[in-house]
Amino acid sequence: MGRCVLIGVFDSGVGGLSVVKQLLKAFNSDIIYLGDTARLPYGTKSKETVLKYSIQNAEFLMRFNVDAIVVACNTASSVAIDVLKKKFNLPVFGVIEPAAKLAAKFEKVCVIGTTSTIQSNAYPKKIAKYNKGCRVTQRACPLFVPLVEEGWIYDDITYEVAKRYLYDLECDALILGCTHYPLLREIIQRVMGVGVSLIDSGEALVKGLKDFKDLFEGSGRLNCYTTDSEEKFAKLGSMFLGKQFNGVKLVDLG
Amino acid sequence: MGRCVLIGVFDSGVGGLSVVKQLLKAFNSDIIYLGDTARLPYGTKSKETVLKYSIQNAEFLMRFNVDAIVVACNTASSVAIDVLKKKFNLPVFGVIEPAAKLAAKFEKVCVIGTTSTIQSNAYPKKIAKYNKGCRVTQRACPLFVPLVEEGWIYDDITYEVAKRYLYDLECDALILGCTHYPLLREIIQRVMGVGVSLIDSGEALVKGLKDFKDLFEGSGRLNCYTTDSEEKFAKLGSMFLGKQFNGVKLVDLG
């Protein structure tokens, strides 16, 4: 891997900005972010469709001569990462492998994510690569994303939904396999109990990249592109980036 | 309006099949249905994006030489119906006007729908056309669609969500302004009370078309197209069509 000044990051929507937040904190790279809000969510769609969208997103980022691509979306990482690595001649980082590597240190692991992420079995396969003896259970939680987008983060209803999804899961560590889920960390921890380690897939990715820290440079600039309303992107996105921002540009990938 | 043998129907997903169910029951027309599942939902997206998708959907249906187009999606009807009517030289029917016409007979009306449908103000505008004195309140209910798609139709959690959205609404009639909402009719009626008339926008559309009943003919054939997984379309779609079906074909509109 060469010097990395400009990183291209894509996600189905604004959730990946939580990964950007951590990237900006850890490194000084410049970032081009693409949120494919006109076609979100990815997590309910077929792998063929998610693969097509992921390639289009990566092709858009390539126009900026990025030095590396980060796939901040768990669903896109689950189904597209190998194809993207083969197709594009630059480093491509996804959120599955780093979280799987961390989780593999535990005996019993649960993975929660979108329907497509869970159906892909990407996490169990990667965990087995690091620890064949690790017992992995998976659970799709389709309502978590709309609940977060509704802003019901610390809500009794969200707690009831979390109980419904998670009550019977037993594990030492739980992978939050979707960029929206860290916002529900408090409720999920309450349901799972304090003894369960929560693994944030975006956090794990940035932690992993720190091994290459010396390769990153830049001035910490962020440029955002969206395929739907710029205004809505900036408004919802600030929840994930942890601060207000503007200058979002509209792009048509269809 | 001339003889109508082949009707083209589109929706963002499978919800419009509840309209198809009623069309098939009322008339003997043949139907081409397009569910744009690769880009759903429409209800959270900007009017520019929904308009673009609606035009592409209608163009697809035009390839079959349909005699009329039914826009079964409330969001698409809200933002695109006038453009579609101007752009295509055939009758285009949406779900807003017939429900608005029915609702206008009441004094106090509430409209529930997706964020985009509510923001468009399509319902209040159309109701005012028929009854300027009618008092209209609107409420977006973004979680209803994912709750229906999760299958939590008669669920305590869904009831709590409905209470949260609707508890303070007072009206004589409530428009179910989204094709998914009729599946929650029981819970919504429980929250609103038995004195409130629920108006199903798809039902209202088919009722309105009955004035032209003599113009419809055909053999009641249904052909479905989807932009994402055929299998998932057939599985989820049967909930709306009220029976199993197959032979769904994949189409790429992107």
XYZ file of C-alpha atoms in Angstrom:
508
model
C 0.000 0.000 0.000
C 1.387 3.408 -1.070
C 0.883 6.823 0.513
C -2.788 7.441 1.164
C -3.890 11.062 0.858
C -7.403 10.754 -0.517
C -9.777 8.051 0.746
C -13.071 7.300 -0.998
C -15.798 6.060 1.336
C -19.227 4.843 0.305
C -22.342 3.681 2.088
C -25.995 3.211 1.155
C -26.795 6.351 3.133
C -25.542 8.515 5.975
C -24.622 5.727 8.421
C -21.092 5.465 7.041
C -20.394 8.976 8.320
C -19.854 7.349 11.739
C -16.904 5.551 10.116
C -15.766 8.834 8.552
C -15.904 10.470 11.985
C -13.466 7.875 13.291
C -11.265 8.017 10.177
C -10.930 11.790 10.539
C -10.082 11.398 14.219
C -7.470 8.693 13.637
C -5.792 10.010 10.483
C -5.411 13.241 8.607
C -6.567 11.946 5.237
C -8.887 13.807 2.912
C -12.144 12.003 2.324
C -14.663 11.807 -0.522
C -17.882 10.309 0.826
C -20.732 8.975 -1.289
C -24.099 8.153 0.283
C -26.397 6.355 -2.168
C -29.551 7.699 -0.507
C -31.677 7.488 -3.686
C -31.464 3.692 -3.637
C -31.142 2.898 0.076
C -31.573 0.706 1.977
C -29.252 -2.017 0.688
C -29.986 -4.387 3.564
C -33.300 -5.639 2.180
C -32.119 -6.089 -1.390
C -30.639 -9.017 -3.322
C -26.903 -9.539 -3.555
C -26.999 -8.946 -7.334
C -28.566 -5.521 -6.838
C -26.214 -4.556 -3.975
C -23.237 -5.691 -6.064
C -24.358 -3.561 -9.015
C -24.825 -0.493 -6.801
C -21.462 -1.054 -5.057
C -19.585 -1.187 -8.360
C -21.296 2.017 -9.533
C -20.414 3.712 -6.239
C -16.771 2.638 -6.455
C -16.583 3.780 -10.101
C -17.858 7.190 -9.010
C -15.156 7.441 -6.305
C -12.473 6.363 -8.800
C -13.165 9.541 -10.805
C -11.485 11.474 -7.975
C -8.311 9.362 -8.172
C -8.748 8.133 -4.615
C -5.820 6.196 -3.108
C -8.046 3.684 -1.292
C -11.713 2.787 -0.986
C -13.493 2.129 2.301
C -16.805 0.300 2.066
C -18.509 1.633 5.188
C -21.726 -0.315 4.575
C -21.922 -3.783 6.125
C -24.314 -5.086 3.464
C -22.106 -3.870 0.603
C -18.994 -5.216 2.381
C -20.738 -8.581 2.817
C -21.550 -9.149 -0.820
C -19.215 -6.929 -2.859
C -15.804 -6.654 -1.234
C -14.106 -9.488 -3.158
C -15.431 -8.263 -6.504
C -14.353 -4.674 -5.763
C -10.857 -5.833 -4.758
C -10.498 -7.722 -8.038
C -12.034 -5.018 -10.225
C -10.193 -1.970 -8.928
C -6.456 -1.683 -8.720
C -6.175 -0.079 -5.268
C -6.648 -1.059 -1.621
C -10.306 -1.732 -0.745
C -11.248 -2.000 2.927
C -14.553 -3.367 4.195
C -16.090 -3.459 7.655
C -16.565 -7.242 7.929
C -13.026 -8.597 8.299
C -11.756 -6.285 11.076
C -14.828 -6.912 13.253
C -14.664 -10.651 12.544
C -10.991 -10.699 13.565
C -11.795 -9.016 16.892
C -14.783 -11.286 17.507
C -12.765 -14.424 16.806
C -11.000 -13.977 20.151
C -14.250 -14.923 21.911
C -15.867 -18.346 22.286
C -19.478 -17.468 21.599
C -20.263 -14.646 19.186
C -23.530 -13.178 17.939
C -23.856 -11.099 14.804
C -26.745 -8.707 14.209
C -27.274 -6.956 10.895
C -29.594 -6.358 7.968
C -31.333 -9.294 6.309
C -28.876 -9.257 3.384
C -25.791 -9.112 5.628
C -27.027 -12.051 7.689
C -28.069 -14.095 4.645
C -24.637 -13.604 3.071
C -22.964 -15.428 6.009
C -20.008 -13.074 5.518
C -19.336 -12.724 9.256
C -19.400 -16.444 10.215
C -17.123 -17.251 7.254
C -14.569 -14.586 8.223
C -14.693 -15.478 11.934
C -14.014 -19.137 11.070
C -10.908 -18.006 9.163
C -9.440 -16.728 12.459
C -10.987 -19.219 14.905
C -12.612 -22.423 13.694
C -13.887 -23.239 17.198
C -15.845 -20.022 17.660
C -19.599 -20.586 17.888
C -21.461 -17.960 15.862
C -25.182 -17.145 15.956
C -26.761 -14.578 13.650
C -29.916 -12.474 13.814
C -31.387 -10.019 11.297
C -32.871 -6.888 12.903
C -34.665 -5.088 10.024
C -36.452 -2.534 12.228
C -33.310 -1.091 13.838
C -32.428 1.118 10.835
C -35.892 2.727 10.488
C -36.057 3.207 14.278
C -32.726 5.061 14.231
C -33.806 7.118 11.219
C -37.003 8.013 13.087
C -34.730 9.268 15.893
C -36.136 6.843 18.502
C -32.688 6.139 19.903
C -33.430 6.009 23.639
C -37.045 4.970 23.263
C -39.177 2.419 25.121
C -40.537 1.084 21.838
C -37.014 0.577 20.493
C -36.143 -1.250 23.723
C -39.148 -3.558 23.215
C -38.087 -4.220 19.617
C -34.523 -4.964 20.771
C -35.845 -7.402 23.397
C -37.946 -9.146 20.746
C -34.944 -9.555 18.435
C -32.252 -10.363 20.999
C -33.807 -11.899 24.140
C -32.681 -15.475 23.430
C -29.163 -14.721 22.182
C -26.327 -15.944 24.377
C -22.788 -14.823 23.690
C -19.573 -13.255 24.987
C -19.392 -10.726 22.159
C -21.949 -9.217 19.802
C -21.012 -7.636 16.475
C -23.027 -4.512 15.633
C -23.034 -5.399 11.943
C -24.632 -2.239 10.536
C -23.481 1.384 10.672
C -26.777 2.430 12.278
C -26.571 0.047 15.215
C -23.892 1.832 17.295
C -26.510 4.536 17.881
C -28.556 1.865 19.693
C -25.547 0.698 21.723
C -27.106 1.659 25.054
C -30.366 -0.218 24.470
C -28.613 -3.245 22.989
C -26.218 -3.405 25.941
C -29.183 -3.216 28.330
C -30.873 -6.168 26.626
C -27.717 -8.279 26.286
C -26.324 -7.509 29.738
C -23.093 -5.803 30.772
C -21.050 -8.995 30.385
C -21.371 -8.959 26.595
C -18.725 -7.044 24.593
C -20.214 -4.995 21.770
C -18.065 -4.780 18.649
C -18.660 -1.749 16.432
C -17.698 -2.772 12.885
C -16.676 0.767 11.891
C -14.539 1.184 14.996
C -12.879 -2.189 14.301
C -12.067 -1.093 10.748
C -10.389 2.118 11.878
C -8.504 0.256 14.614
C -7.192 -2.161 11.977
C -6.098 0.676 9.704
C -4.016 2.190 12.494
C -1.327 -0.402 11.696
C -0.772 1.588 8.505
C -0.955 4.952 10.232
C 2.325 6.222 8.807
C 0.948 5.841 5.292
C -1.881 8.303 5.820
C -1.517 12.002 5.215
C -3.679 14.923 4.085
C -5.492 17.854 5.601
C -8.624 16.222 6.993
C -10.960 17.638 4.327
C -14.363 15.986 3.829
C -16.402 16.263 0.620
C -19.813 14.603 0.557
C -21.913 13.421 -2.376
C -25.428 12.042 -2.227
C -27.777 10.567 -4.833
C -30.906 12.106 -3.215
C -31.760 15.287 -1.276
C -28.598 17.170 -0.159
C -30.554 18.882 2.620
C -31.812 15.651 4.146
C -28.348 14.110 3.843
C -26.765 16.969 5.787
C -29.499 16.930 8.426
C -29.522 13.180 9.114
C -25.785 12.885 8.491
C -24.855 15.243 11.321
C -26.267 12.636 13.751
C -23.593 10.182 12.531
C -20.713 12.590 11.934
C -21.294 14.136 15.347
C -21.292 17.691 14.000
C -23.106 19.959 11.542
C -21.780 20.156 8.003
C -22.817 21.428 4.599
C -21.634 21.673 1.000
C -23.145 18.295 0.115
C -23.370 17.763 -3.650
C -26.005 15.855 -5.601
C -24.913 13.167 -8.076
C -26.948 10.964 -10.453
C -25.686 7.374 -10.675
C -28.868 5.873 -12.188
C -61.266 7.017 -22.545
C -61.269 4.154 -25.075
C -61.624 0.400 -24.484
C -59.254 -0.703 -21.736
C -57.904 -4.230 -22.128
C -54.398 -3.929 -20.722
C -53.712 -1.844 -17.602
C -50.181 -1.013 -16.489
C -49.797 -0.663 -12.733
C -46.673 0.447 -10.902
C -45.631 0.841 -7.296
C -42.338 1.178 -5.430
C -42.740 -2.425 -4.266
C -45.340 -5.089 -3.622
C -47.899 -2.904 -1.808
C -49.650 -1.989 -5.057
C -50.687 -5.624 -5.448
C -53.494 -4.849 -2.976
C -54.792 -2.434 -5.635
C -54.308 -5.125 -8.301
C -56.314 -7.557 -6.165
C -59.238 -5.137 -6.213
C -58.827 -4.307 -9.915
C -58.943 -7.994 -10.787
C -62.040 -8.452 -8.640
C -63.857 -5.437 -10.114
C -62.901 -5.768 -13.791
C -61.637 -8.401 -16.163
C -58.689 -6.416 -17.487
C -55.267 -7.854 -18.077
C -52.618 -6.285 -15.891
C -48.882 -5.632 -16.215
C -47.503 -4.831 -12.761
C -44.112 -3.284 -12.066
C -42.712 -3.197 -8.515
C -39.549 -1.086 -8.301
C -38.157 -3.083 -5.383
C -34.500 -2.302 -6.185
C -35.050 1.362 -5.345
C -37.832 1.230 -2.732
C -38.968 2.852 -0.543
C -40.112 6.023 -2.327
C -41.678 7.531 0.777
C -38.405 8.747 2.301
C -36.983 10.193 -0.907
C -37.096 13.637 -2.533
C -39.786 14.551 -5.047
C -37.171 14.911 -7.811
C -36.002 11.321 -7.261
C -39.543 9.914 -7.023
C -40.497 11.799 -10.191
C -37.515 10.372 -12.069
C -38.334 6.830 -10.948
C -42.044 7.270 -11.786
C -41.282 8.379 -15.339
C -38.923 5.412 -15.837
C -41.600 3.051 -14.493
C -44.280 4.489 -16.785
C -41.902 4.299 -19.780
C -41.355 0.626 -18.993
C -45.118 -0.034 -18.917
C -45.590 1.871 -22.197
C -43.437 -0.756 -23.936
C -46.367 -3.168 -23.523
C -48.815 -0.784 -25.219
C -50.949 -0.513 -22.124
C -54.316 1.268 -22.499
C -54.082 3.028 -19.126
C -51.639 3.451 -16.263
C -52.537 3.109 -12.595
C -50.067 4.621 -10.137
C -50.724 2.405 -7.122
C -48.116 4.136 -4.951
C -49.322 7.075 -2.854
C -45.909 8.758 -2.849
C -45.560 8.510 -6.640
C -49.170 9.660 -7.096
C -48.486 12.635 -4.803
C -45.531 14.001 -6.707
C -45.724 12.593 -10.259
C -49.317 12.237 -11.415
C -49.588 15.611 -13.198
C -46.282 15.136 -15.007
C -47.223 11.598 -16.080
C -50.605 12.786 -17.375
C -48.918 15.459 -19.501
C -46.069 13.249 -20.687
C -47.988 10.159 -21.745
C -50.892 10.178 -24.135
C -53.217 7.801 -22.254
C -55.367 7.805 -19.109
C -53.277 7.878 -15.916
C -55.016 7.141 -12.611
C -53.511 7.838 -9.199
C -54.644 6.939 -5.692
C -54.825 10.481 -4.248
C -57.822 12.035 -5.996
C -60.396 9.230 -5.432
C -59.604 9.020 -1.694
C -59.611 12.824 -1.383
C -63.026 12.967 -3.081
C -64.457 10.431 -0.603
C -62.852 12.185 2.373
C -64.204 15.588 1.311
C -67.677 14.490 2.428
C -66.495 14.660 6.039
C -65.881 17.724 8.226
C -62.620 16.703 9.900
C -60.199 14.490 8.011
C -56.799 13.081 8.917
C -54.288 11.810 6.389
C -51.517 9.382 7.284
C -48.771 8.448 4.848
C -45.063 8.378 4.162
C -42.944 11.462 4.850
C -42.846 12.363 1.137
C -46.616 11.968 0.667
C -47.326 14.190 3.666
C -44.732 16.810 2.683
C -46.218 17.048 -0.820
C -49.569 18.234 0.616
C -51.225 16.371 -2.253
C -54.164 15.181 -0.125
C -55.096 18.531 1.518
C -54.911 20.245 -1.895
C -57.209 17.684 -3.549
C -59.658 17.623 -0.612
C -59.934 21.434 -0.769
C -60.886 21.096 -4.441
C -64.032 19.198 -3.385
C -64.730 20.858 -0.022
C -63.020 24.080 0.984
C -64.467 23.885 4.510
C -63.006 20.483 5.325
C -60.399 20.616 8.113
C -57.431 18.391 7.258
C -54.634 17.232 9.584
C -51.694 15.174 8.352
C -49.238 12.819 10.024
C -46.259 10.921 8.596
C -45.900 7.356 9.941
C -42.497 6.157 8.640
C -42.372 2.984 10.752
C -45.633 1.498 9.471
C -44.099 0.188 6.212
C -41.138 -1.597 7.852
C -43.469 -3.015 10.529
C -45.749 -4.477 7.845
C -42.762 -5.825 5.907
C -41.522 -7.451 9.133
C -44.946 -9.146 9.314
C -45.838 -7.594 12.681
C -49.406 -6.911 11.585
C -51.334 -7.766 14.769
C -48.496 -7.032 17.141
C -48.380 -5.218 20.498
C -45.321 -3.255 19.396
C -47.109 -2.101 16.237
C -50.059 -1.060 18.401
C -47.714 1.026 20.599
C -46.190 2.642 17.510
C -49.679 3.413 16.149
C -50.662 4.980 19.491
C -47.523 7.137 19.425
C -48.270 8.376 15.910
C -52.040 8.777 16.146
C -53.099 9.334 19.792
C -53.821 13.063 19.420
C -55.546 12.988 16.039
C -59.233 13.885 16.029
C -61.309 13.306 12.920
C -64.396 11.781 11.338
C -62.428 10.063 8.588
C -58.832 8.940 8.223
C -57.186 8.336 4.852
C -54.832 5.330 4.813
C -52.474 7.085 2.414
C -50.066 4.240 1.698
C -50.659 0.828 0.143
C -49.143 -0.896 3.196
C -51.473 0.696 5.733
C -54.669 -1.281 4.992
C -52.845 -4.282 6.474
C -52.760 -2.355 9.775
C -56.454 -1.431 9.514
C -57.402 -3.328 12.686
C -54.762 -1.687 14.881
C -55.382 1.767 13.413
C -59.138 1.424 13.969
C -58.481 0.356 17.589
C -56.369 3.477 18.205
C -58.705 5.898 16.398
C -61.956 4.434 17.748
C -64.884 2.829 15.926
C -66.462 6.207 15.086
C -63.720 7.075 12.598
C -64.196 5.969 8.959
C -61.032 4.559 7.442
C -60.559 5.317 3.753
C -58.369 2.883 1.818
C -56.830 4.829 -1.081
C -56.603 1.749 -3.325
C -60.207 0.800 -2.637
C -61.310 4.371 -3.393
C -59.464 4.273 -6.731
C -61.148 1.044 -7.822
C -64.545 2.350 -6.669
C -64.010 5.460 -8.805
C -63.062 3.393 -11.849
C -66.321 1.437 -11.608
C -68.048 4.392 -13.304
C -66.159 3.318 -16.432
C -66.841 -0.381 -15.903
C -68.214 -0.952 -19.403
C -64.922 0.159 -20.901
C -62.908 -2.595 -19.264
C -62.428 -5.989 -20.847
C -59.801 -8.712 -20.947
C -59.183 -12.095 -19.393
C -57.914 -11.167 -15.926
C -54.295 -12.091 -16.631
C -51.570 -10.702 -14.335
C -47.904 -10.382 -15.339
C -45.477 -9.084 -12.726
C -42.094 -7.422 -13.148
C -39.689 -6.455 -10.390
C -36.369 -4.619 -10.329
C -34.953 -6.780 -7.492
C -35.286 -10.418 -6.341
C -38.195 -12.220 -8.091
C -38.409 -14.728 -5.241
C -38.787 -12.102 -2.534
C -41.307 -10.216 -4.654
C -43.497 -13.310 -5.019
C -43.204 -14.183 -1.325
C -43.996 -10.731 0.106
C -46.390 -9.942 -2.729
C -48.725 -12.822 -1.905
C -49.538 -11.037 1.377
C -50.955 -8.126 -0.639
C -52.481 -10.029 -3.560
C -54.145 -12.409 -1.131
C -52.915 -15.513 -2.966
C -49.742 -17.250 -4.084
C -48.377 -16.452 -7.514
C -45.241 -16.948 -9.581
C -43.726 -16.183 -12.975
C -42.339 -12.855 -11.759
C -39.757 -11.426 -14.166
C -36.678 -9.346 -13.351
C -36.114 -6.059 -15.171
C -33.260 -3.519 -14.976
C -34.410 0.113 -15.085
C -31.192 1.667 -13.675
